[in-house]
Short mmCIF file of C-alpha atoms in Angstrom, two decimals:
data_model
loop_
_atom_site.label_atom_id
_atom_site.label_comp_id
_atom_site.label_asym_id
_atom_site.label_seq_id
_atom_site.Cartn_x
_atom_site.Cartn_y
_atom_site.Cartn_z
CA GLU A 1408 116.93 109.80 100.21
CA PRO A 1409 113.84 112.19 101.24
CA GLU A 1410 111.91 111.38 103.82
CA VAL A 1411 108.66 111.96 105.12
CA THR A 1412 108.63 113.48 108.66
CA GLN A 1413 105.89 113.36 111.88
CA THR A 1414 106.08 115.01 114.59
CA PRO A 1415 105.81 114.63 117.36
CA SER A 1416 106.73 110.92 117.81
CA HIS A 1417 104.82 110.65 120.89
CA GLN A 1418 101.56 112.62 122.04
CA VAL A 1419 99.80 112.47 125.37
CA THR A 1420 96.24 114.13 125.27
CA GLN A 1421 93.29 113.97 127.63
CA MET A 1422 90.19 112.64 126.22
CA GLY A 1423 87.79 115.46 125.10
CA GLN A 1424 90.95 117.22 123.66
CA GLU A 1425 92.00 117.91 120.16
CA VAL A 1426 95.42 117.13 118.89
CA ILE A 1427 97.30 118.07 115.64
CA LEU A 1428 99.16 115.53 113.95
CA ARG A 1429 102.00 117.06 111.77
CA CYS A 1430 103.79 115.46 108.68
CA VAL A 1431 106.04 116.94 106.15
CA PRO A 1432 105.70 114.55 103.06
CA ILE A 1433 108.40 114.42 100.43
CA SER A 1434 108.47 117.49 98.66
CA ASN A 1435 108.01 116.64 94.80
CA HIS A 1436 104.93 114.30 96.10
CA LEU A 1437 101.56 114.93 95.08
CA TYR A 1438 99.31 112.77 97.39
CA PHE A 1439 99.19 112.34 100.87
CA TYR A 1440 97.76 110.03 103.36
CA TRP A 1441 97.02 108.99 106.74
CA TYR A 1442 96.62 105.74 108.28
CA ARG A 1443 96.49 104.75 111.72
CA GLN A 1444 97.73 100.99 113.47
CA ILE A 1445 96.21 100.49 116.99
CA LEU A 1446 98.25 98.36 119.17
CA GLY A 1447 98.52 94.84 117.71
CA GLN A 1448 96.13 95.45 114.98
CA LYS A 1449 96.64 95.80 111.57
CA VAL A 1450 97.29 99.33 109.48
CA GLU A 1451 94.24 100.91 108.45
CA PHE A 1452 93.68 103.40 105.75
CA LEU A 1453 92.01 106.73 106.97
CA VAL A 1454 92.23 108.93 104.33
CA SER A 1455 94.07 110.24 101.00
CA PHE A 1456 94.80 113.77 99.65
CA TYR A 1457 95.21 115.24 96.60
CA ASN A 1458 94.89 118.44 95.16
CA ASN A 1459 93.91 119.86 98.19
CA GLU A 1460 91.14 117.85 98.65
CA ILE A 1461 90.44 114.42 100.22
CA SER A 1462 90.31 112.18 97.46
CA GLU A 1463 89.16 109.24 99.72
CA LYS A 1464 88.49 108.16 103.02
CA SER A 1465 87.25 105.32 105.22
CA GLU A 1466 84.72 104.76 107.40
CA ILE A 1467 87.02 105.80 110.40
CA PHE A 1468 87.34 108.99 109.16
CA ASP A 1469 84.45 110.79 110.50
CA ASP A 1470 83.25 114.25 111.42
CA GLN A 1471 85.91 113.81 114.17
CA PHE A 1472 88.83 113.88 111.80
CA SER A 1473 90.00 116.48 109.48
CA VAL A 1474 92.89 116.98 107.43
CA GLU A 1475 94.67 120.13 105.63
CA ARG A 1476 97.59 121.13 103.51
CA PRO A 1477 97.93 124.67 105.59
CA ASP A 1478 101.49 125.89 103.54
CA GLY A 1479 103.34 124.22 100.63
CA SER A 1480 105.08 121.70 102.92
CA ASN A 1481 102.83 120.55 105.82
CA PHE A 1482 100.01 117.87 105.78
CA THR A 1483 97.79 117.80 109.43
CA LEU A 1484 95.44 115.20 110.94
CA LYS A 1485 93.38 116.92 113.46
CA ILE A 1486 90.99 115.07 115.87
CA ARG A 1487 88.54 116.73 117.68
CA SER A 1488 87.36 115.84 121.01
CA THR A 1489 89.97 112.89 121.22
CA LYS A 1490 88.56 109.45 122.66
CA LEU A 1491 90.15 106.28 124.31
CA GLU A 1492 89.77 104.54 121.19
CA ASP A 1493 91.81 107.03 119.33
CA SER A 1494 95.01 105.85 121.07
CA ALA A 1495 96.98 104.44 118.13
CA MET A 1496 100.14 104.80 115.92
CA TYR A 1497 99.33 107.21 113.16
CA PHE A 1498 101.31 107.31 109.90
CA CYS A 1499 101.48 109.93 107.36
CA ALA A 1500 102.57 108.76 103.94
CA SER A 1501 102.91 110.35 100.30
CA SER A 1502 103.57 109.19 97.03
CA TYR A 1503 104.24 111.25 93.78
CA ALA A 1504 101.24 109.50 91.64
CA GLY A 1505 98.45 107.43 93.54
CA GLY A 1506 100.36 104.72 95.05
CA SER A 1507 100.58 102.56 92.08
CA TYR A 1508 103.68 100.20 91.63
CA ASN A 1509 105.86 102.82 89.90
CA SER A 1510 104.98 105.29 92.62
CA PRO A 1511 104.59 103.56 95.86
CA LEU A 1512 103.93 104.85 99.13
CA HIS A 1513 106.46 106.27 101.56
CA PHE A 1514 105.97 106.21 105.11
CA GLY A 1515 106.77 108.49 107.94
CA ASN A 1516 107.88 107.04 111.28
CA GLY A 1517 104.65 107.66 112.67
CA THR A 1518 103.07 109.47 115.60
CA ARG A 1519 101.94 107.53 119.04
CA LEU A 1520 99.12 108.71 120.11
CA THR A 1521 97.67 108.20 123.85
CA VAL A 1522 94.42 109.61 125.03
CA THR A 1523 94.26 109.47 128.63
CA ALA B 1106 86.00 93.83 99.47
CA GLN B 1107 89.40 93.21 99.28
CA THR B 1108 91.18 91.38 102.20
CA VAL B 1109 94.57 90.28 103.24
CA THR B 1110 95.90 87.58 105.41
CA GLN B 1111 98.71 86.82 107.20
CA SER B 1112 98.88 83.69 109.23
CA GLN B 1113 101.88 83.59 110.69
CA PRO B 1114 101.87 86.23 113.90
CA GLU B 1115 105.96 85.38 114.93
CA MET B 1116 108.75 83.63 112.87
CA SER B 1117 112.20 82.89 113.91
CA VAL B 1118 115.16 82.31 111.52
CA GLN B 1119 118.78 82.10 112.49
CA GLU B 1120 121.28 84.21 110.77
CA ALA B 1121 122.37 83.73 107.41
CA GLU B 1122 119.45 80.96 106.98
CA THR B 1123 116.32 81.46 104.75
CA VAL B 1124 112.75 82.56 105.91
CA THR B 1125 109.55 82.72 103.85
CA LEU B 1126 106.80 84.75 105.11
CA SER B 1127 103.32 83.97 104.12
CA CYS B 1128 100.54 86.15 102.82
CA THR B 1129 97.20 85.33 100.93
CA TYR B 1130 94.75 87.76 99.92
CA ASP B 1131 90.82 87.82 98.72
CA THR B 1132 90.06 89.72 95.74
CA SER B 1133 87.39 89.55 92.69
CA GLU B 1134 89.75 92.15 90.76
CA SER B 1135 92.15 90.75 88.16
CA ASP B 1136 94.40 93.92 88.14
CA TYR B 1137 96.12 94.86 91.29
CA TYR B 1138 99.66 95.70 93.21
CA LEU B 1139 101.03 93.89 96.00
CA PHE B 1140 103.97 95.16 98.44
CA TRP B 1141 105.88 94.02 101.24
CA TYR B 1142 106.65 96.66 103.70
CA LYS B 1143 109.07 96.18 106.39
CA GLN B 1144 108.62 98.25 109.85
CA PRO B 1145 111.72 97.84 111.72
CA PRO B 1146 111.70 99.35 115.60
CA SER B 1147 112.46 102.37 114.29
CA ARG B 1148 108.78 102.72 113.19
CA GLN B 1149 109.24 103.47 109.84
CA MET B 1150 107.43 101.38 107.37
CA ILE B 1151 110.17 100.77 104.60
CA LEU B 1152 108.99 99.16 101.19
CA VAL B 1153 110.89 96.13 101.00
CA ILE B 1154 109.49 94.74 97.82
CA ARG B 1155 106.58 95.23 94.61
CA GLN B 1156 104.39 93.14 92.31
CA GLU B 1157 102.15 93.70 89.60
CA ALA B 1158 99.50 91.22 89.14
CA TYR B 1159 99.70 90.70 85.38
CA LYS B 1160 103.53 90.14 85.79
CA GLN B 1161 104.06 86.61 86.11
CA GLN B 1162 107.45 87.08 86.88
CA ASN B 1163 108.25 87.10 90.56
CA ALA B 1164 109.84 90.41 91.86
CA THR B 1165 113.26 90.19 93.32
CA GLU B 1166 115.54 92.81 95.30
CA ASN B 1167 118.48 91.57 96.38
CA ARG B 1168 118.10 89.10 99.39
CA PHE B 1169 114.19 89.54 99.13
CA SER B 1170 112.07 87.74 96.67
CA VAL B 1171 108.40 87.00 96.13
CA ASN B 1172 106.57 83.81 95.06
CA PHE B 1173 103.42 85.10 93.44
CA GLN B 1174 100.64 82.68 92.70
CA LYS B 1175 97.68 84.62 91.14
CA ALA B 1176 95.44 81.82 91.12
CA ALA B 1177 95.81 80.66 94.40
CA LYS B 1178 96.22 84.09 95.55
CA SER B 1179 99.24 83.90 97.24
CA PHE B 1180 102.29 86.36 97.88
CA SER B 1181 104.67 85.12 100.06
CA LEU B 1182 108.04 86.93 100.64
CA LYS B 1183 111.42 84.86 101.15
CA ILE B 1184 114.30 86.26 102.66
CA SER B 1185 117.59 84.84 101.82
CA ASP B 1186 120.86 84.99 104.01
CA SER B 1187 118.76 86.49 106.64
CA GLN B 1188 120.68 89.40 109.11
CA LEU B 1189 120.28 90.94 111.90
CA GLY B 1190 118.89 94.11 110.67
CA ASP B 1191 116.07 91.79 109.10
CA ALA B 1192 114.32 91.71 112.51
CA ALA B 1193 111.24 93.63 111.95
CA MET B 1194 107.68 93.61 111.45
CA TYR B 1195 106.89 92.42 107.93
CA PHE B 1196 103.37 93.85 106.24
CA CYS B 1197 101.71 92.40 103.09
CA ALA B 1198 99.51 94.84 101.57
CA TYR B 1199 97.34 95.27 98.47
CA ARG B 1200 96.30 97.83 96.51
CA SER B 1201 93.25 97.98 93.60
CA ALA B 1202 94.76 98.87 90.03
CA MET B 1203 90.95 99.37 89.13
CA GLY B 1204 88.87 102.35 89.85
CA ALA B 1205 89.63 105.13 91.44
CA THR B 1206 91.23 103.99 95.07
CA ASN B 1207 94.48 104.51 96.09
CA LYS B 1208 94.38 103.14 99.38
CA LEU B 1209 96.69 100.27 100.69
CA ILE B 1210 95.06 97.29 102.59
CA PHE B 1211 97.29 95.88 104.80
CA GLY B 1212 97.58 92.22 106.49
CA THR B 1213 98.20 91.85 110.10
CA GLY B 1214 101.58 91.51 109.89
CA THR B 1215 104.77 88.93 110.85
CA LEU B 1216 106.94 89.78 113.76
CA LEU B 1217 110.37 88.03 112.16
CA ALA B 1218 113.14 87.71 114.79
CA VAL B 1219 116.83 86.76 113.32
CA GLN B 1220 118.96 84.39 115.89
CA PRO B 1221 122.32 85.05 116.16
#
């Protein structure tokens, strides 16, 4: 069964540095998402992306964050000037349609980001 | 705003027994989708079961079934004949079927332990 893949599995960075988290969604999916999970807390929506543009974003997704689909397969999340509170597990997901009953989200294994 | 509540941070079940995980949600919408996702130690979130709000019949997927009580805004997950591989964090999630949003709203999760 096709999977969403994320790299790296663990990223350690220093406060103030920029990081890029990478995801390869399922190939025929059209919608892409980033979620994050701070340790011990709930999974939170960050952003959804469709047709090469952001279709929805949460209040968490401020100017520090950006997403890009640089080619036909990758979907990236860039975090500029990382802060300690950015430490979390970041999940990429994709869906064929908009995440409805018939087109649920498929998640990757996550990237654990540690900001020191 | 919609919220999802999972009141059981941890649950334990004996192998081959049945366990029920609770989920309640708050919404003013009439049409929505509900999901249960499983997150094993491998971290990947896997869709377990889904329900459309306008369908009164409870969804079933092999050993997994739900008890969907729309009036009570309750969506519990029943796992029958529990297996060691069922040990994981289980997340309940809500998605509106109205408007342009396609984000999932997650509960805080229930960590299920399966005792041999």
